[in-house]
Short mmCIF file of C-alpha atoms in Angstrom, two decimals:
data_model
loop_
_atom_site.label_atom_id
_atom_site.label_comp_id
_atom_site.label_asym_id
_atom_site.label_seq_id
_atom_site.Cartn_x
_atom_site.Cartn_y
_atom_site.Cartn_z
CA MET A 1 -7.36 -13.18 10.61
CA ARG A 2 -10.49 -11.41 9.51
CA LYS A 3 -10.89 -9.62 12.66
CA ILE A 4 -7.77 -7.99 12.12
CA GLY A 5 -8.34 -7.07 8.57
CA ALA A 6 -11.78 -5.76 9.50
CA LEU A 7 -10.21 -3.61 12.26
CA ILE A 8 -7.55 -2.12 9.78
CA VAL A 9 -10.19 -1.29 7.14
CA ALA A 10 -12.21 0.19 9.88
CA ILE A 11 -9.42 2.58 10.89
CA PHE A 12 -8.87 3.52 7.23
CA LEU A 13 -12.45 4.36 6.58
CA ALA A 14 -13.47 5.76 9.96
CA CYS A 15 -10.84 8.40 10.68
CA PRO A 16 -12.39 11.80 11.05
CA ALA A 17 -9.15 13.89 11.06
CA PHE A 18 -9.44 14.60 7.25
CA ALA A 19 -12.87 15.99 7.47
CA ALA A 20 -11.73 19.44 5.98
CA ASN A 21 -10.91 17.92 2.50
CA GLU A 22 -13.07 15.00 2.65
CA SER A 23 -13.39 14.17 -1.11
CA ARG A 24 -9.83 13.67 -2.00
CA GLU A 25 -8.54 12.24 1.31
CA GLN A 26 -11.44 10.20 2.02
CA LYS A 27 -11.38 8.45 -1.57
CA ARG A 28 -7.64 7.77 -0.79
CA LEU A 29 -8.54 6.14 2.46
CA GLU A 30 -11.20 4.11 1.03
CA ALA A 31 -9.10 2.90 -1.77
CA CYS A 32 -6.57 1.83 0.80
CA GLY A 33 -9.05 0.08 2.66
CA GLN A 34 -10.52 -1.65 -0.23
CA VAL A 35 -6.94 -2.87 -1.10
CA PHE A 36 -6.20 -4.29 2.00
CA LYS A 37 -9.45 -5.78 2.41
CA GLU A 38 -9.00 -7.80 -0.89
CA ILE A 39 -5.31 -8.78 0.17
CA MET A 40 -6.66 -10.19 3.50
CA ASP A 41 -9.65 -11.89 1.57
CA ILE A 42 -7.16 -13.86 -0.53
CA PRO A 43 -6.92 -17.42 0.77
CA ASP A 44 -2.90 -17.17 0.77
CA GLY A 45 -3.03 -13.62 2.03
CA ILE A 46 -0.74 -12.09 4.66
CA PRO A 47 -0.32 -14.69 7.55
CA LYS A 48 -2.01 -13.97 10.79
CA ASP A 49 0.99 -14.28 12.97
CA LEU A 50 2.99 -12.05 10.50
CA LEU A 51 0.22 -9.30 10.59
CA ASN A 52 0.21 -9.70 14.47
CA LYS A 53 4.19 -8.97 14.54
CA ALA A 54 3.80 -6.02 12.34
CA GLU A 55 4.76 -2.54 13.79
CA CYS A 56 2.96 -0.74 10.68
CA VAL A 57 1.01 -1.33 7.70
CA ILE A 58 1.59 0.48 4.62
CA VAL A 59 -1.09 0.41 1.47
CA ILE A 60 -0.20 2.16 -1.72
CA PRO A 61 -3.08 1.36 -3.80
CA THR A 62 -1.36 2.63 -7.44
CA VAL A 63 2.23 3.48 -7.87
CA LEU A 64 2.88 5.10 -11.63
CA LYS A 65 6.32 4.45 -12.93
CA PHE A 66 7.96 6.10 -16.07
CA ALA A 67 11.32 6.15 -17.74
CA ILE A 68 12.48 7.56 -20.89
CA GLY A 69 16.03 8.86 -20.12
CA ILE A 70 14.59 10.40 -17.01
CA GLY A 71 12.60 8.15 -14.95
CA GLY A 72 10.56 8.34 -11.82
CA ASP A 73 7.57 6.76 -9.90
CA PHE A 74 4.72 8.33 -7.92
CA GLY A 75 2.00 6.99 -5.60
CA ARG A 76 -0.26 7.89 -2.72
CA GLY A 77 -1.18 5.91 0.22
CA ALA A 78 -1.92 5.52 3.98
CA ILE A 79 0.00 4.10 6.92
CA THR A 80 -0.87 2.89 10.34
CA CYS A 81 1.48 2.03 12.92
CA ARG A 82 1.03 0.19 16.43
CA THR A 83 1.20 2.38 19.39
CA GLY A 84 3.28 1.66 22.65
CA GLN A 85 6.85 1.46 23.68
CA HIS A 86 7.46 -1.64 21.68
CA PHE A 87 4.85 -1.13 19.13
CA THR A 88 2.58 -3.77 20.76
CA GLY A 89 -0.55 -1.51 21.51
CA HIS A 90 -3.53 -0.59 19.31
CA TRP A 91 -3.40 0.63 15.82
CA SER A 92 -3.02 4.39 15.50
CA ALA A 93 -5.20 6.37 13.09
CA PRO A 94 -4.05 6.33 9.46
CA ALA A 95 -1.54 9.02 8.14
CA LEU A 96 -1.54 9.83 4.48
CA PHE A 97 1.75 9.95 2.51
CA ALA A 98 3.14 10.34 -1.05
CA LEU A 99 5.81 8.05 -2.39
CA GLU A 100 8.01 9.88 -4.89
CA GLY A 101 11.07 9.02 -6.70
CA ALA A 102 13.17 10.09 -9.82
CA ASN A 103 16.25 8.97 -11.65
CA ILE A 104 18.13 10.06 -14.58
CA GLY A 105 20.54 7.85 -16.87
CA PHE A 106 20.19 4.75 -19.33
CA HIS A 107 16.93 2.91 -18.71
CA TRP A 108 17.01 -0.37 -20.32
CA ALA A 109 14.61 -3.48 -20.38
CA ALA A 110 14.22 -6.79 -22.20
CA LYS A 111 11.34 -9.34 -22.77
CA PRO A 112 12.51 -12.88 -23.19
CA GLN A 113 11.12 -14.45 -26.64
CA THR A 114 10.72 -18.04 -27.47
CA LEU A 115 12.74 -19.44 -30.46
CA SER A 116 9.27 -19.93 -32.22
CA SER A 117 8.59 -16.13 -32.33
CA TRP A 118 11.81 -15.59 -34.36
CA SER A 119 11.27 -15.58 -37.99
#
């Protein structure tokens, strides 16, 4: 499992396609690689057979969410997919992307309390 994780981290960190604006994109790829490495280092992390069957791996290190009548979420990350006709080949070079969403309406959340907290 460590070989697969090391391979994907290497793909995220070694892609020269983003050399033009290296600072921002390189930092994003490094953050994605670090998050994926941390997940793979967890003893109960992603099962090896599941990762071997995966067609793509998407890593979004941070997602910001907000809601006050109008809500939304925003995150930036990277994706890599397997090549080949049936997605069984080598992993592709990473592609950067942004996750964005918005909503409008009534937003409600509740936090359960124990009886001892009621006065």
